[in-house]
Structure formats: C-alpha cells, structure tokens
Amino acid sequence: MSDLPFGDGEYRRRQEEFLSNMPIDSLVIIPNNQVSIRSNDTSYPYRANSYVLYLCGWSEPDSILTAKFDDGLWQTTLFVRPRDTKAEIWEGRRVGPEGALQGWPIDNSLSINDAEEYISKKIESGLKPSAIIGIDSKIDDIISDSKMSDIPDPRTLLDVMRTVKSEAEIDVMKEASRIASDAHVKAMRATHPGIGEWQIQSVIEGHFIDSRSQWSYKSIVGGGDNATILHYGSNSDSIEDGDLVLVDAGCEVHGYASDITRTWPVNGKFTEPQREIYNLVLEAEEAAIKACKVGSTWNSSHKAASLVLAKGLIDLGILDCTISEALGENLDGPFRNYFMHGTSHLLGLDVHDVGGGRKGDGKPGPTLESGMVLTVEPGLYFASWRDDVEIPERYSGIGIRIEDDVLVTEDGPVVLTAGCPKSIDEIESLISKGD
Ligand code: GLY
Ligand code: MN
Ligand code: MN
C-alpha cells in the first residue's frame, strides 16, 4: 500500500543518524502538518510536513511521529488515523496503525486518538520533550509547561542532515528537474503574442499533473512589466507582441522540489535591448554556477553573479561609476537597484530548503559540500513605473531572471535542470517552431 520513494534502509539510516545524536532522556515529537480549511468544509490539498516525510515518508494528515530510547534502543512510534469505514467512505481509504507498521519504516504504530495521553504520560514519567512546535496546538499545549531548555530542537540536527542529499534523494530531484524542464519547453512552444499569462501557467501545471507531479510553489508567469515584480502571482494579464514573459515554475516529486525560471519573448524574437540584458543575466548565471564548488563559502555564487552584473550595468551605461562603487562595500551598492534578491537558496523537501542561506533566517549559510543542491537565479529588473531609481528608457519594462538547480559534487557543479534551454538561439528556435 505504501508508495515510498526510498527503501527501508534509507529511512533507517536517517533515523539512526538523527536519534543517535539525541539525548536518551528525550521524547522526540514531530507532528505532521494540519489540514488547512479553504472555505467552509473544503480544504486545501494536503501536503505532509517535510520532517515527517524525511524520516518515514508518511503522508496522511492527523499523524505524529515520536521516538524514545527504550531497552537500549531508539524506537519510533507513529500515531495515525485509525481505520473507520464510515469516514473512509467519505474521505478516502486510510492505512491505519496495522498497515502503517507493515508498510512504513517505523517500529510501532498507534491510533492518533491515543497520542495526547501517551505523550503526557511519557513526560510525566520523566522524558523531556524535544518537539517541533508551532504545527499542532494540542502538542504545543501539552509540552508548554515542561522544561525543554537542555533538549535540542530536533530541527537543529535534522536541518544539517537534510542539507546534504543522498544518491537516492538526488535521483528523485533529477526527476523533478526533468519534469519542470519539459514543462518550460512545452510552454515556450505554446507561446504566441497575445497569449494569457494564465494560459502559459496551464501548460506548465498541466504538464506537472500529467507527469504525476504538482507545483512546488505557486507558478509565477509575468509578461512585460509584470516580470519585474518578484513575487507576481495573479497571472491574469495578456502578453503583448514584443514583450518578454518571465516564468518561475517548479514541481515536486515525492516532496522534493525543482525550481526553474526562464524568460522568453512571446513573439519568438528578442529585441536588441532585451538581448543585451538577457545575455548579461546569462553570463552572471553561468559565472555563479561555476562558483558552486565544494569548499566554497555560501555567498560565492552571489558574489560571482554580482560582479558580472555590476560590470555589465556599467558597460551598458546604466550605472555611471567604478565597479567597486557599483558593488558597494557589502554588495549593497547601486547594482542592487536592479538586482534586489539573493542568488541562491538550498533546495530539497522545501523549495526554500532548510540548512541556512536564505537572507533573513539569521544563519550564515553552509560551506558548500558534495551532495548539496542549490538554485542559481540572478536577474535584472527595470520596472517602468519606478520613480525611486533611474530606469533607462531603452530597458524600461524589462524583467529577466534565469534560474537553474545545481548539484554540488567533487567533480564540480552539475546543473540538474540542464534539459531546460536557456541560450537565445535555443529559445528563439523553440518558440518559432510553434506547437
Ligand atoms: N520560486 C521561488 C524562488 O525562486 O525562490
Ligand atoms: Mn528559487
Ligand atoms: Mn524560482
């Protein structure tokens, strides 16, 4: 009944590595995500918690993974929904505790109805809860009075582990990259002047569904000026002849994300100003990919991309200063007027994966190791409506980002999304071929 992407050994190895580093008087508690209501009695499609998926692949709601040290061994107990014919007639079949024990990499399974009492009793008996809080308010309430100070949050260990992908994980991520690459190619072929942003979205997401996949984040399809809005998401405008469209769309396979951005002209031919900016972003992207080497510091890709972009902005006459002035002391100079985001984030079970590296998460970001997967995604944006910075007329309304998913290896960076064309010649020939 289980549809696990990995064999028992892969999950047991993860559990062993994690639990062997936990204090033996801890009660590990990892609640699965809650179902979210969309309206009245209708819910959003369910997505299991990435830590639960990582440790045991369980994807039904109303479940909690726990672990405790007993008789010299770490033992996992998964609490799941009990079998219930009436509920299953309405909502779909359930695996139940017996099925869970047979088909999933766990040591015990019990009904979710027994979870609160079980956890309370274990805490009363002296175990210290090491829980992921903020997911399940009932669990938060139970543990709120107990002393958690000397027990690590499970995420501190799990995040480091999740940062480096195993061969098995990389295979799944290659599949997610392949599906998303093919989706972008299909969308390029379907593009024509006047096409609606939503129509490109439907080609992309139709391919995801057709491939038994789903989006890993809401697809961004921005034509013309909409491409300059970083988190544009309404995808509701038609795209005019002569405009570019920026498509940032990726999918998820067994929970593992891909994340691709391509930008192309809807009429199949880049104008000269579009070509100048596109080739500059492409040069920056290629330099940043080269910087994804074992032992490099986290911000190497961002430094590499920034250097190319700052120099290019000067060469194109958009900035009138020296390169070091353009870059600024902390890569915060005026080149940031047109490139406002980071160059990379880690990728895995979450599209902005755990393990540090995202601006604002307070962590410096890891030194790159073999097996890490990160995006490389520089861009330049010249929103026509901005009045806080100078927008050159020649480039007004142009927004371009190019994003690939890169595996760090001892032999250098491997672009998992290499199946998605990005040279001007390749893109122009795809669009002109039509559907
Ligand atoms: N699609 C989200 C990102 O590129 O980070
Ligand atoms: Mn990204
Ligand atoms: Mn993206």
Short mmCIF file of C-alpha atoms and ligand atoms in Angstrom, two decimals:
data_model
loop_
_atom_site.label_atom_id
_atom_site.label_comp_id
_atom_site.label_asym_id
_atom_site.label_seq_id
_atom_site.Cartn_x
_atom_site.Cartn_y
_atom_site.Cartn_z
CA MET A 1 0.00 0.00 0.00
CA SER A 2 2.90 2.32 0.62
CA ASP A 3 4.28 4.40 -2.21
CA LEU A 4 7.57 5.31 -0.62
CA PRO A 5 10.30 6.77 -2.82
CA PHE A 6 13.07 5.11 -0.86
CA GLY A 7 13.76 1.68 0.60
CA ASP A 8 13.64 0.89 4.31
CA GLY A 9 17.44 1.23 4.59
CA GLU A 10 17.48 4.87 3.50
CA TYR A 11 14.92 5.87 6.15
CA ARG A 12 16.53 3.72 8.86
CA ARG A 13 19.90 5.34 8.14
CA ARG A 14 18.37 8.80 8.56
CA GLN A 15 16.59 7.82 11.80
CA GLU A 16 19.76 6.25 13.20
CA GLU A 17 21.93 9.27 12.38
CA PHE A 18 19.37 11.66 13.90
CA LEU A 19 18.40 9.70 17.01
CA SER A 20 21.91 8.60 17.92
CA ASN A 21 22.70 12.28 18.44
CA MET A 22 19.69 12.94 20.69
CA PRO A 23 19.91 12.76 24.50
CA ILE A 24 18.49 9.40 25.59
CA ASP A 25 16.07 11.00 28.03
CA SER A 26 14.25 12.84 25.24
CA LEU A 27 10.86 12.16 23.77
CA VAL A 28 11.06 13.22 20.13
CA ILE A 29 7.75 14.60 18.86
CA ILE A 30 7.29 15.57 15.21
CA PRO A 31 3.67 16.40 14.39
CA ASN A 32 2.51 16.20 10.81
CA ASN A 33 1.02 19.31 9.19
CA GLN A 34 -2.61 20.14 9.84
CA VAL A 35 -5.25 20.18 7.12
CA SER A 36 -5.96 23.82 6.13
CA ILE A 37 -9.51 24.96 5.51
CA ARG A 38 -10.06 26.80 2.23
CA SER A 39 -13.75 27.55 2.64
CA ASN A 40 -16.47 26.09 4.84
CA ASP A 41 -15.95 22.30 4.58
CA THR A 42 -13.43 22.45 1.73
CA SER A 43 -9.72 22.12 2.43
CA TYR A 44 -6.52 22.95 0.56
CA PRO A 45 -4.74 19.94 -0.97
CA TYR A 46 -2.85 18.29 1.87
CA ARG A 47 0.94 18.46 2.00
CA ALA A 48 2.72 16.44 4.71
CA ASN A 49 5.40 18.01 6.86
CA SER A 50 8.87 17.79 5.33
CA TYR A 51 10.49 16.42 8.53
CA VAL A 52 7.92 13.61 8.73
CA LEU A 53 8.45 12.83 5.04
CA TYR A 54 12.20 12.88 5.57
CA LEU A 55 12.18 10.44 8.48
CA CYS A 56 9.47 7.98 7.50
CA GLY A 57 7.69 9.04 4.29
CA TRP A 58 4.27 9.17 5.99
CA SER A 59 1.91 11.49 4.14
CA GLU A 60 -1.56 11.15 5.78
CA PRO A 61 -2.79 14.02 7.95
CA ASP A 62 -3.65 13.64 11.65
CA SER A 63 -0.41 11.90 12.48
CA ILE A 64 2.56 12.36 14.80
CA LEU A 65 5.97 10.71 14.66
CA THR A 66 7.58 10.11 18.05
CA ALA A 67 10.72 8.37 19.24
CA LYS A 68 12.09 7.34 22.62
CA PHE A 69 15.01 5.32 23.90
CA ASP A 70 13.88 2.00 25.41
CA ASP A 71 15.76 -1.14 26.39
CA GLY A 72 18.97 0.19 24.91
CA LEU A 73 17.38 1.09 21.56
CA TRP A 74 15.74 4.05 19.90
CA GLN A 75 12.17 3.13 18.94
CA THR A 76 9.86 5.13 16.72
CA THR A 77 6.09 5.23 17.20
CA LEU A 78 3.87 6.69 14.50
CA PHE A 79 0.40 7.81 15.54
CA VAL A 80 -2.05 7.63 12.62
CA ARG A 81 -5.75 7.83 11.92
CA PRO A 82 -7.46 4.56 12.87
CA ARG A 83 -9.41 2.63 10.24
CA ASP A 84 -13.01 3.87 10.12
CA THR A 85 -15.35 2.56 7.43
CA LYS A 86 -17.79 5.47 7.62
CA ALA A 87 -15.05 8.11 7.42
CA GLU A 88 -13.28 6.21 4.64
CA ILE A 89 -16.48 6.13 2.54
CA TRP A 90 -16.49 9.94 2.54
CA GLU A 91 -12.82 10.88 2.67
CA GLY A 92 -10.88 8.01 1.17
CA ARG A 93 -9.11 4.91 2.43
CA ARG A 94 -6.87 5.07 5.48
CA VAL A 95 -3.80 2.96 6.10
CA GLY A 96 -4.41 2.61 9.84
CA PRO A 97 -1.89 1.58 12.51
CA GLU A 98 -1.53 -2.02 11.32
CA GLY A 99 -0.97 -1.01 7.71
CA ALA A 100 1.48 1.68 8.80
CA LEU A 101 3.54 -0.85 10.73
CA GLN A 102 3.64 -3.22 7.78
CA GLY A 103 4.46 -0.73 5.05
CA TRP A 104 6.44 2.12 6.64
CA PRO A 105 9.88 2.29 8.27
CA ILE A 106 8.71 2.60 11.89
CA ASP A 107 8.86 0.39 14.98
CA ASN A 108 5.35 0.87 16.43
CA SER A 109 2.10 2.42 15.32
CA LEU A 110 -0.89 3.53 17.39
CA SER A 111 -4.12 5.43 16.86
CA ILE A 112 -3.82 9.21 16.80
CA ASN A 113 -6.63 9.21 19.38
CA ASP A 114 -4.12 7.83 21.90
CA ALA A 115 -1.34 10.31 21.15
CA GLU A 116 -2.09 13.02 23.71
CA GLU A 117 -2.36 10.59 26.61
CA TYR A 118 0.79 8.73 25.50
CA ILE A 119 2.82 11.93 25.26
CA SER A 120 1.53 13.33 28.56
CA LYS A 121 2.34 10.09 30.38
CA LYS A 122 5.85 9.85 28.95
CA ILE A 123 6.55 13.42 30.02
CA GLU A 124 5.15 12.72 33.50
CA SER A 125 7.45 9.70 33.72
CA GLY A 126 10.46 11.98 33.20
CA LEU A 127 11.15 12.08 29.46
CA LYS A 128 11.93 15.54 28.14
CA PRO A 129 10.01 16.56 25.04
CA SER A 130 12.04 17.51 22.01
CA ALA A 131 9.27 18.69 19.76
CA ILE A 132 8.77 20.70 16.63
CA ILE A 133 6.38 23.31 17.95
CA GLY A 134 4.00 25.57 16.09
CA ILE A 135 2.44 22.84 13.96
CA ASP A 136 -0.09 21.21 16.29
CA SER A 137 -1.58 23.38 19.05
CA LYS A 138 -2.58 20.34 21.12
CA ILE A 139 1.03 19.22 21.28
CA ASP A 140 2.18 22.77 21.98
CA ASP A 141 -0.21 22.89 24.94
CA ILE A 142 0.96 19.57 26.36
CA ILE A 143 4.61 20.49 26.30
CA SER A 144 4.36 24.17 27.14
CA ASP A 145 4.90 23.57 30.88
CA SER A 146 7.75 21.10 30.59
CA LYS A 147 11.41 22.02 30.69
CA MET A 148 12.80 21.94 27.16
CA SER A 149 15.86 24.07 27.69
CA ASP A 150 18.50 21.36 27.70
CA ILE A 151 17.00 19.22 24.94
CA PRO A 152 17.79 20.25 21.36
CA ASP A 153 15.02 21.15 18.96
CA PRO A 154 15.02 18.18 16.53
CA ARG A 155 15.42 20.61 13.67
CA THR A 156 18.93 21.60 14.71
CA LEU A 157 20.11 18.08 13.82
CA LEU A 158 17.68 17.34 11.01
CA ASP A 159 18.35 20.57 9.13
CA VAL A 160 22.05 19.80 8.86
CA MET A 161 21.29 16.26 7.67
CA ARG A 162 18.76 17.45 5.10
CA THR A 163 21.30 19.87 3.65
CA VAL A 164 23.34 17.08 2.06
CA LYS A 165 21.36 14.83 -0.26
CA SER A 166 21.91 11.08 -0.65
CA GLU A 167 22.19 9.40 -4.06
CA ALA A 168 18.58 8.27 -3.70
CA GLU A 169 17.38 11.80 -2.99
CA ILE A 170 19.38 13.17 -5.90
CA ASP A 171 17.68 10.69 -8.25
CA VAL A 172 14.26 11.99 -7.17
CA MET A 173 15.42 15.60 -7.55
CA LYS A 174 16.67 14.82 -11.06
CA GLU A 175 13.18 13.59 -11.90
CA ALA A 176 11.60 16.78 -10.51
CA SER A 177 14.11 18.82 -12.55
CA ARG A 178 13.37 16.84 -15.71
CA ILE A 179 9.59 17.26 -15.40
CA ALA A 180 9.90 21.01 -14.76
CA SER A 181 12.36 21.42 -17.66
CA ASP A 182 9.96 19.66 -20.04
CA ALA A 183 7.11 21.86 -18.76
CA HIS A 184 9.04 25.04 -19.60
CA VAL A 185 9.87 23.70 -23.08
CA LYS A 186 6.19 22.92 -23.68
CA ALA A 187 5.27 26.42 -22.56
CA MET A 188 7.86 28.01 -24.87
CA ARG A 189 6.47 26.03 -27.80
CA ALA A 190 2.91 27.10 -26.97
CA THR A 191 3.75 30.80 -26.65
CA HIS A 192 2.47 33.41 -29.12
CA PRO A 193 1.74 37.16 -28.98
CA GLY A 194 -1.45 37.87 -27.09
CA ILE A 195 -1.28 34.69 -25.01
CA GLY A 196 -2.65 34.99 -21.47
CA GLU A 197 -0.27 34.53 -18.55
CA TRP A 198 -2.78 32.00 -17.17
CA GLN A 199 -2.60 30.03 -20.41
CA ILE A 200 1.16 29.59 -20.02
CA GLN A 201 0.54 28.63 -16.39
CA SER A 202 -1.95 25.99 -17.52
CA VAL A 203 0.53 24.46 -19.98
CA ILE A 204 3.17 24.27 -17.24
CA GLU A 205 0.92 22.95 -14.49
CA GLY A 206 -0.94 20.65 -16.91
CA HIS A 207 2.41 19.01 -17.61
CA PHE A 208 3.12 18.68 -13.90
CA ILE A 209 -0.19 16.90 -13.32
CA ASP A 210 0.23 14.76 -16.42
CA SER A 211 3.60 13.67 -15.00
CA ARG A 212 2.00 12.66 -11.66
CA SER A 213 3.64 15.67 -10.08
CA GLN A 214 2.43 19.00 -8.70
CA TRP A 215 3.76 22.51 -8.29
CA SER A 216 6.28 23.06 -5.52
CA TYR A 217 5.31 26.75 -5.18
CA LYS A 218 2.78 28.96 -6.92
CA SER A 219 3.83 29.45 -10.53
CA ILE A 220 4.89 32.98 -11.47
CA VAL A 221 4.04 33.92 -15.06
CA GLY A 222 4.70 37.61 -15.62
CA GLY A 223 4.55 39.28 -19.03
CA GLY A 224 6.14 42.68 -19.76
CA ASP A 225 6.32 44.86 -16.66
CA ASN A 226 4.79 42.09 -14.54
CA ALA A 227 8.13 40.28 -14.86
CA THR A 228 9.69 43.00 -12.73
CA ILE A 229 7.50 42.10 -9.73
CA LEU A 230 9.47 39.44 -7.89
CA HIS A 231 6.54 37.56 -6.36
CA TYR A 232 3.98 38.32 -9.07
CA GLY A 233 1.29 35.69 -8.87
CA SER A 234 -2.06 36.72 -10.31
CA ASN A 235 -1.03 35.52 -13.80
CA SER A 236 -4.06 37.34 -15.16
CA ASP A 237 -2.81 39.62 -17.97
CA SER A 238 -2.46 39.01 -21.68
CA ILE A 239 1.06 39.46 -23.03
CA GLU A 240 1.61 41.79 -25.92
CA ASP A 241 3.67 41.28 -29.04
CA GLY A 242 7.23 42.45 -28.32
CA ASP A 243 7.08 41.68 -24.60
CA LEU A 244 9.04 39.14 -22.63
CA VAL A 245 7.45 36.65 -20.27
CA LEU A 246 9.19 35.51 -17.11
CA VAL A 247 8.13 32.05 -15.92
CA ASP A 248 9.26 30.86 -12.49
CA ALA A 249 7.71 27.43 -12.02
CA GLY A 250 8.84 24.17 -10.49
CA CYS A 251 7.34 20.91 -9.40
CA GLU A 252 7.56 18.40 -6.61
CA VAL A 253 8.23 14.66 -6.81
CA HIS A 254 7.78 12.68 -3.58
CA GLY A 255 8.02 16.04 -1.81
CA TYR A 256 11.32 17.08 -3.46
CA ALA A 257 11.20 20.38 -5.32
CA SER A 258 12.59 21.72 -8.55
CA ASP A 259 12.67 25.48 -9.15
CA ILE A 260 13.25 26.89 -12.63
CA THR A 261 12.99 30.35 -14.14
CA ARG A 262 13.19 31.12 -17.83
CA THR A 263 12.42 34.36 -19.65
CA TRP A 264 11.49 34.50 -23.32
CA PRO A 265 9.94 36.81 -25.93
CA VAL A 266 6.33 35.90 -26.68
CA ASN A 267 6.85 36.52 -30.38
CA GLY A 268 9.94 34.32 -30.50
CA LYS A 269 12.50 37.06 -31.19
CA PHE A 270 14.45 39.05 -28.60
CA THR A 271 14.75 42.78 -29.34
CA GLU A 272 18.23 44.28 -29.15
CA PRO A 273 17.74 45.81 -25.65
CA GLN A 274 16.16 42.56 -24.38
CA ARG A 275 19.09 40.63 -25.85
CA GLU A 276 21.62 42.87 -24.06
CA ILE A 277 20.03 42.36 -20.66
CA TYR A 278 19.37 38.65 -21.27
CA ASN A 279 22.96 37.91 -22.21
CA LEU A 280 24.21 39.82 -19.18
CA VAL A 281 21.98 37.83 -16.82
CA LEU A 282 23.01 34.62 -18.55
CA GLU A 283 26.69 35.49 -18.14
CA ALA A 284 26.08 36.19 -14.45
CA GLU A 285 24.20 32.92 -14.04
CA GLU A 286 26.97 30.91 -15.68
CA ALA A 287 29.62 32.59 -13.51
CA ALA A 288 27.55 31.88 -10.40
CA ILE A 289 27.08 28.22 -11.34
CA LYS A 290 30.86 27.85 -11.74
CA ALA A 291 31.25 29.20 -8.19
CA CYS A 292 29.19 26.31 -6.73
CA LYS A 293 32.25 24.29 -5.76
CA VAL A 294 32.99 22.04 -2.82
CA GLY A 295 34.55 24.17 -0.06
CA SER A 296 33.23 27.49 -1.38
CA THR A 297 31.52 29.78 1.09
CA TRP A 298 27.77 30.16 0.86
CA ASN A 299 27.83 33.58 -0.79
CA SER A 300 30.31 32.61 -3.56
CA SER A 301 27.56 32.31 -6.17
CA HIS A 302 26.07 35.66 -5.16
CA LYS A 303 29.48 37.34 -5.30
CA ALA A 304 30.17 35.90 -8.75
CA ALA A 305 26.79 36.94 -10.13
CA SER A 306 27.01 40.40 -8.57
CA LEU A 307 30.42 41.08 -10.07
CA VAL A 308 29.26 40.23 -13.59
CA LEU A 309 26.04 42.23 -13.24
CA ALA A 310 27.73 45.30 -11.75
CA LYS A 311 30.31 45.35 -14.53
CA GLY A 312 27.65 44.79 -17.18
CA LEU A 313 25.43 47.58 -15.86
CA ILE A 314 28.39 49.94 -16.22
CA ASP A 315 29.25 48.67 -19.71
CA LEU A 316 25.66 49.22 -20.84
CA GLY A 317 25.73 52.77 -19.46
CA ILE A 318 23.06 52.07 -16.84
CA LEU A 319 25.43 52.83 -13.96
CA ASP A 320 27.99 55.60 -14.19
CA CYS A 321 30.62 54.68 -11.59
CA THR A 322 33.51 52.31 -10.91
CA ILE A 323 32.91 48.58 -10.35
CA SER A 324 33.75 48.84 -6.67
CA GLU A 325 31.32 51.75 -6.29
CA ALA A 326 28.65 49.79 -8.17
CA LEU A 327 29.16 46.76 -5.91
CA GLY A 328 29.35 48.75 -2.66
CA GLU A 329 31.20 47.65 0.48
CA ASN A 330 28.87 44.76 1.30
CA LEU A 331 27.45 44.00 -2.13
CA ASP A 332 24.87 46.66 -1.36
CA GLY A 333 25.82 49.25 -3.99
CA PRO A 334 23.61 50.70 -6.74
CA PHE A 335 23.65 47.49 -8.81
CA ARG A 336 21.07 46.37 -6.21
CA ASN A 337 18.63 48.89 -7.68
CA TYR A 338 18.13 46.39 -10.49
CA PHE A 339 19.01 43.06 -8.78
CA MET A 340 17.19 43.05 -5.46
CA HIS A 341 17.21 39.41 -4.38
CA GLY A 342 19.72 36.73 -3.46
CA THR A 343 21.36 34.45 -6.00
CA SER A 344 20.88 31.08 -4.31
CA HIS A 345 18.87 29.08 -1.82
CA LEU A 346 19.11 25.44 -0.87
CA LEU A 347 16.60 23.12 -2.49
CA GLY A 348 15.10 19.86 -1.27
CA LEU A 349 11.92 18.81 0.52
CA ASP A 350 11.17 22.52 0.84
CA VAL A 351 11.68 24.78 -2.14
CA HIS A 352 13.47 27.22 0.14
CA ASP A 353 15.11 24.38 1.94
CA VAL A 354 16.36 24.21 5.49
CA GLY A 355 20.03 24.47 6.36
CA GLY A 356 20.61 28.20 6.20
CA GLY A 357 21.48 30.52 3.41
CA ARG A 358 18.27 32.46 2.93
CA LYS A 359 18.54 36.12 3.70
CA GLY A 360 16.79 36.94 6.93
CA ASP A 361 16.89 33.49 8.53
CA GLY A 362 19.76 34.62 10.72
CA LYS A 363 22.10 31.86 9.58
CA PRO A 364 25.31 32.49 7.65
CA GLY A 365 24.70 29.65 5.20
CA PRO A 366 26.69 26.47 4.89
CA THR A 367 30.05 25.93 3.26
CA LEU A 368 29.28 24.04 0.08
CA GLU A 369 29.64 20.26 0.28
CA SER A 370 29.23 17.48 -2.21
CA GLY A 371 25.55 16.49 -2.27
CA MET A 372 24.12 19.93 -1.62
CA VAL A 373 21.57 21.22 -4.12
CA LEU A 374 21.04 24.93 -4.53
CA THR A 375 19.45 27.26 -7.03
CA VAL A 376 21.32 29.87 -9.02
CA GLU A 377 18.98 32.65 -10.04
CA PRO A 378 20.31 36.12 -10.85
CA GLY A 379 18.05 38.65 -12.51
CA LEU A 380 17.73 42.25 -13.63
CA TYR A 381 14.52 44.24 -13.35
CA PHE A 382 13.65 47.61 -14.86
CA ALA A 383 10.09 48.35 -13.76
CA SER A 384 8.74 51.14 -15.97
CA TRP A 385 6.68 52.60 -13.10
CA ARG A 386 9.54 53.00 -10.61
CA ASP A 387 10.41 56.56 -9.70
CA ASP A 388 12.81 55.87 -6.83
CA VAL A 389 15.70 54.99 -9.16
CA GLU A 390 16.60 55.87 -12.72
CA ILE A 391 15.08 53.45 -15.22
CA PRO A 392 16.76 53.86 -18.62
CA GLU A 393 14.18 54.25 -21.39
CA ARG A 394 15.94 51.62 -23.51
CA TYR A 395 15.37 48.92 -20.88
CA SER A 396 12.12 50.11 -19.35
CA GLY A 397 9.64 47.27 -18.78
CA ILE A 398 12.25 44.51 -18.99
CA GLY A 399 12.47 41.90 -16.22
CA ILE A 400 14.73 38.90 -16.71
CA ARG A 401 15.67 36.07 -14.36
CA ILE A 402 17.35 32.79 -15.24
CA GLU A 403 17.24 30.05 -12.60
CA ASP A 404 18.72 26.56 -12.55
CA ASP A 405 19.07 23.87 -9.89
CA VAL A 406 22.67 22.90 -9.22
CA LEU A 407 24.12 19.82 -7.50
CA VAL A 408 27.50 20.38 -5.85
CA THR A 409 29.91 17.48 -6.49
CA GLU A 410 33.62 16.77 -6.04
CA ASP A 411 33.87 17.00 -9.84
CA GLY A 412 32.23 20.42 -9.96
CA PRO A 413 28.69 21.73 -10.30
CA VAL A 414 26.10 19.61 -12.11
CA VAL A 415 23.09 21.50 -13.50
CA LEU A 416 20.09 19.27 -12.78
CA THR A 417 17.88 21.47 -14.94
CA ALA A 418 20.21 21.41 -17.96
CA GLY A 419 17.35 19.97 -20.04
CA CYS A 420 15.71 23.39 -19.99
CA PRO A 421 17.18 25.53 -22.81
CA LYS A 422 18.50 28.97 -21.95
CA SER A 423 20.61 30.29 -24.82
CA ILE A 424 18.94 32.89 -27.01
CA ASP A 425 19.33 30.71 -30.12
CA GLU A 426 17.76 27.66 -28.48
CA ILE A 427 14.87 29.65 -27.08
CA GLU A 428 14.15 31.51 -30.33
CA SER A 429 14.16 28.32 -32.34
CA LEU A 430 11.79 26.58 -29.90
CA ILE A 431 9.22 29.38 -29.97
CA SER A 432 9.30 29.76 -33.74
CA LYS A 433 8.62 26.02 -34.13
CA GLY A 434 5.20 26.54 -32.53
CA ASP A 435 3.01 23.83 -31.05
N1 GLY B 1 10.39 30.26 -6.95
C1 GLY B 1 10.90 30.78 -5.77
C2 GLY B 1 12.30 31.13 -5.90
O1 GLY B 1 12.82 31.18 -6.99
O2 GLY B 1 12.99 31.29 -4.94
MN MN B 2 14.47 29.82 -6.37
MN MN B 3 12.12 30.15 -8.65
#
